[in-house]
Amino acid sequence: MSWIELIGLLITALIVPYVVQLIKTEAITGNKARWIAVGISIAAGVVVAFIGGIPDTPTAWITCILAAIGAVQMAYAAFKAVGITNKWLEALGAINYKAEGNE
């Protein structure tokens, strides 16, 4: 396991659930909770995007970008379940919804 895979695993398996629980129990509230959720969601996206290494072809860049979007959506869905929302991440989440032909 490479170091980036380890970081990805820690974010998705430990950090996201831990912070979701902190928000759920109201240990973190308001704007602080919102910005922590946004930061962790973006970190998950960046880490997952580069697990395969730095892209060197246009196809690899597309895969990297889609992996980042998927990881951000996954992490943010966990935060949204406990009431944390953000306009920018909601718009990013709508990308998949519109791509499936929904309006």
PDB file of C-alpha atoms in Angstrom:
ATOM      1  CA  MET A   1       0.000   0.000   0.000  1.00  0.00           C
ATOM      2  CA  SER A   2       1.395   3.385  -0.991  1.00  0.00           C
ATOM      3  CA  TRP A   3       1.273   6.426   1.261  1.00  0.00           C
ATOM      4  CA  ILE A   4      -1.489   8.081  -0.825  1.00  0.00           C
ATOM      5  CA  GLU A   5      -3.630   4.938  -0.602  1.00  0.00           C
ATOM      6  CA  LEU A   6      -3.103   4.952   3.161  1.00  0.00           C
ATOM      7  CA  ILE A   7      -4.210   8.597   3.374  1.00  0.00           C
ATOM      8  CA  GLY A   8      -7.268   7.810   1.210  1.00  0.00           C
ATOM      9  CA  LEU A   9      -8.169   4.908   3.469  1.00  0.00           C
ATOM     10  CA  LEU A  10      -7.774   7.020   6.615  1.00  0.00           C
ATOM     11  CA  ILE A  11      -9.959   9.805   5.217  1.00  0.00           C
ATOM     12  CA  THR A  12     -12.760   7.549   3.994  1.00  0.00           C
ATOM     13  CA  ALA A  13     -12.741   4.969   6.783  1.00  0.00           C
ATOM     14  CA  LEU A  14     -11.805   6.989   9.858  1.00  0.00           C
ATOM     15  CA  ILE A  15     -11.901  10.751   9.458  1.00  0.00           C
ATOM     16  CA  VAL A  16     -15.224  11.154   7.602  1.00  0.00           C
ATOM     17  CA  PRO A  17     -17.196   8.880   9.970  1.00  0.00           C
ATOM     18  CA  TYR A  18     -15.553  10.453  13.045  1.00  0.00           C
ATOM     19  CA  VAL A  19     -16.375  14.013  11.971  1.00  0.00           C
ATOM     20  CA  VAL A  20     -19.916  12.982  10.949  1.00  0.00           C
ATOM     21  CA  GLN A  21     -20.386  11.636  14.473  1.00  0.00           C
ATOM     22  CA  LEU A  22     -19.023  14.854  15.999  1.00  0.00           C
ATOM     23  CA  ILE A  23     -21.543  16.836  13.956  1.00  0.00           C
ATOM     24  CA  LYS A  24     -24.366  14.419  14.742  1.00  0.00           C
ATOM     25  CA  THR A  25     -23.762  14.748  18.493  1.00  0.00           C
ATOM     26  CA  GLU A  26     -23.460  18.534  18.060  1.00  0.00           C
ATOM     27  CA  ALA A  27     -19.895  18.656  19.352  1.00  0.00           C
ATOM     28  CA  ILE A  28     -19.223  20.750  16.223  1.00  0.00           C
ATOM     29  CA  THR A  29     -21.980  23.051  14.961  1.00  0.00           C
ATOM     30  CA  GLY A  30     -22.729  25.935  12.593  1.00  0.00           C
ATOM     31  CA  ASN A  31     -20.225  27.379  10.163  1.00  0.00           C
ATOM     32  CA  LYS A  32     -17.353  25.514  11.795  1.00  0.00           C
ATOM     33  CA  ALA A  33     -19.021  22.184  11.026  1.00  0.00           C
ATOM     34  CA  ARG A  34     -19.860  23.315   7.499  1.00  0.00           C
ATOM     35  CA  TRP A  35     -16.295  24.371   6.655  1.00  0.00           C
ATOM     36  CA  ILE A  36     -14.783  21.266   8.211  1.00  0.00           C
ATOM     37  CA  ALA A  37     -17.149  19.155   6.072  1.00  0.00           C
ATOM     38  CA  VAL A  38     -16.225  21.106   2.946  1.00  0.00           C
ATOM     39  CA  GLY A  39     -12.497  20.767   3.689  1.00  0.00           C
ATOM     40  CA  ILE A  40     -12.659  17.055   4.367  1.00  0.00           C
ATOM     41  CA  SER A  41     -14.798  16.479   1.268  1.00  0.00           C
ATOM     42  CA  ILE A  42     -12.290  18.322  -0.910  1.00  0.00           C
ATOM     43  CA  ALA A  43      -9.357  16.494   0.710  1.00  0.00           C
ATOM     44  CA  ALA A  44     -11.055  13.168  -0.015  1.00  0.00           C
ATOM     45  CA  GLY A  45     -11.521  14.212  -3.633  1.00  0.00           C
ATOM     46  CA  VAL A  46      -7.905  15.235  -4.086  1.00  0.00           C
ATOM     47  CA  VAL A  47      -6.507  12.126  -2.424  1.00  0.00           C
ATOM     48  CA  VAL A  48      -8.723   9.707  -4.346  1.00  0.00           C
ATOM     49  CA  ALA A  49      -7.995  11.513  -7.622  1.00  0.00           C
ATOM     50  CA  PHE A  50      -4.264  11.005  -7.259  1.00  0.00           C
ATOM     51  CA  ILE A  51      -4.195   7.458  -5.858  1.00  0.00           C
ATOM     52  CA  GLY A  52      -3.189   6.239  -9.314  1.00  0.00           C
ATOM     53  CA  GLY A  53      -0.411   8.821  -9.545  1.00  0.00           C
ATOM     54  CA  ILE A  54      -0.102  12.055 -11.509  1.00  0.00           C
ATOM     55  CA  PRO A  55      -2.031  11.729 -14.788  1.00  0.00           C
ATOM     56  CA  ASP A  56       0.069  11.898 -17.947  1.00  0.00           C
ATOM     57  CA  THR A  57      -2.573  11.599 -20.678  1.00  0.00           C
ATOM     58  CA  PRO A  58      -5.844  13.408 -21.365  1.00  0.00           C
ATOM     59  CA  THR A  59      -7.773  10.212 -20.627  1.00  0.00           C
ATOM     60  CA  ALA A  60      -5.995   9.813 -17.300  1.00  0.00           C
ATOM     61  CA  TRP A  61      -6.848  13.432 -16.419  1.00  0.00           C
ATOM     62  CA  ILE A  62     -10.533  12.796 -17.120  1.00  0.00           C
ATOM     63  CA  THR A  63     -10.427   9.705 -14.912  1.00  0.00           C
ATOM     64  CA  CYS A  64      -8.655  11.717 -12.202  1.00  0.00           C
ATOM     65  CA  ILE A  65     -11.261  14.507 -12.328  1.00  0.00           C
ATOM     66  CA  LEU A  66     -14.176  12.054 -12.232  1.00  0.00           C
ATOM     67  CA  ALA A  67     -12.589  10.213  -9.299  1.00  0.00           C
ATOM     68  CA  ALA A  68     -12.238  13.527  -7.456  1.00  0.00           C
ATOM     69  CA  ILE A  69     -15.881  14.435  -8.096  1.00  0.00           C
ATOM     70  CA  GLY A  70     -17.032  10.995  -6.956  1.00  0.00           C
ATOM     71  CA  ALA A  71     -14.985  11.152  -3.760  1.00  0.00           C
ATOM     72  CA  VAL A  72     -16.248  14.637  -2.919  1.00  0.00           C
ATOM     73  CA  GLN A  73     -19.820  13.463  -3.502  1.00  0.00           C
ATOM     74  CA  MET A  74     -19.280  10.400  -1.303  1.00  0.00           C
ATOM     75  CA  ALA A  75     -17.847  12.360   1.598  1.00  0.00           C
ATOM     76  CA  TYR A  76     -20.368  15.164   1.277  1.00  0.00           C
ATOM     77  CA  ALA A  77     -23.287  12.715   1.190  1.00  0.00           C
ATOM     78  CA  ALA A  78     -22.208  11.540   4.637  1.00  0.00           C
ATOM     79  CA  PHE A  79     -22.164  15.115   5.917  1.00  0.00           C
ATOM     80  CA  LYS A  80     -25.446  16.004   4.251  1.00  0.00           C
ATOM     81  CA  ALA A  81     -27.089  13.099   6.085  1.00  0.00           C
ATOM     82  CA  VAL A  82     -26.436  14.937   9.354  1.00  0.00           C
ATOM     83  CA  GLY A  83     -27.622  18.305   8.067  1.00  0.00           C
ATOM     84  CA  ILE A  84     -24.472  19.948   6.722  1.00  0.00           C
ATOM     85  CA  THR A  85     -25.025  21.597   3.347  1.00  0.00           C
ATOM     86  CA  ASN A  86     -23.007  23.919   1.130  1.00  0.00           C
ATOM     87  CA  LYS A  87     -24.117  25.581  -2.105  1.00  0.00           C
ATOM     88  CA  TRP A  88     -20.895  24.786  -3.979  1.00  0.00           C
ATOM     89  CA  LEU A  89     -20.897  21.102  -3.031  1.00  0.00           C
ATOM     90  CA  GLU A  90     -24.642  20.828  -3.747  1.00  0.00           C
ATOM     91  CA  ALA A  91     -23.904  22.035  -7.294  1.00  0.00           C
ATOM     92  CA  LEU A  92     -21.102  19.484  -7.606  1.00  0.00           C
ATOM     93  CA  GLY A  93     -23.466  16.760  -6.395  1.00  0.00           C
ATOM     94  CA  ALA A  94     -25.988  17.787  -9.061  1.00  0.00           C
ATOM     95  CA  ILE A  95     -23.487  16.945 -11.824  1.00  0.00           C
ATOM     96  CA  ASN A  96     -24.152  13.219 -11.490  1.00  0.00           C
ATOM     97  CA  TYR A  97     -27.905  13.802 -11.160  1.00  0.00           C
ATOM     98  CA  LYS A  98     -28.080  15.794 -14.428  1.00  0.00           C
ATOM     99  CA  ALA A  99     -25.757  13.362 -16.234  1.00  0.00           C
ATOM    100  CA  GLU A 100     -28.302  10.601 -15.612  1.00  0.00           C
ATOM    101  CA  GLY A 101     -30.929  12.625 -17.507  1.00  0.00           C
ATOM    102  CA  ASN A 102     -32.801  13.986 -14.483  1.00  0.00           C
ATOM    103  CA  GLU A 103     -33.786  17.632 -14.267  1.00  0.00           C
TER     104      GLU A 103
END
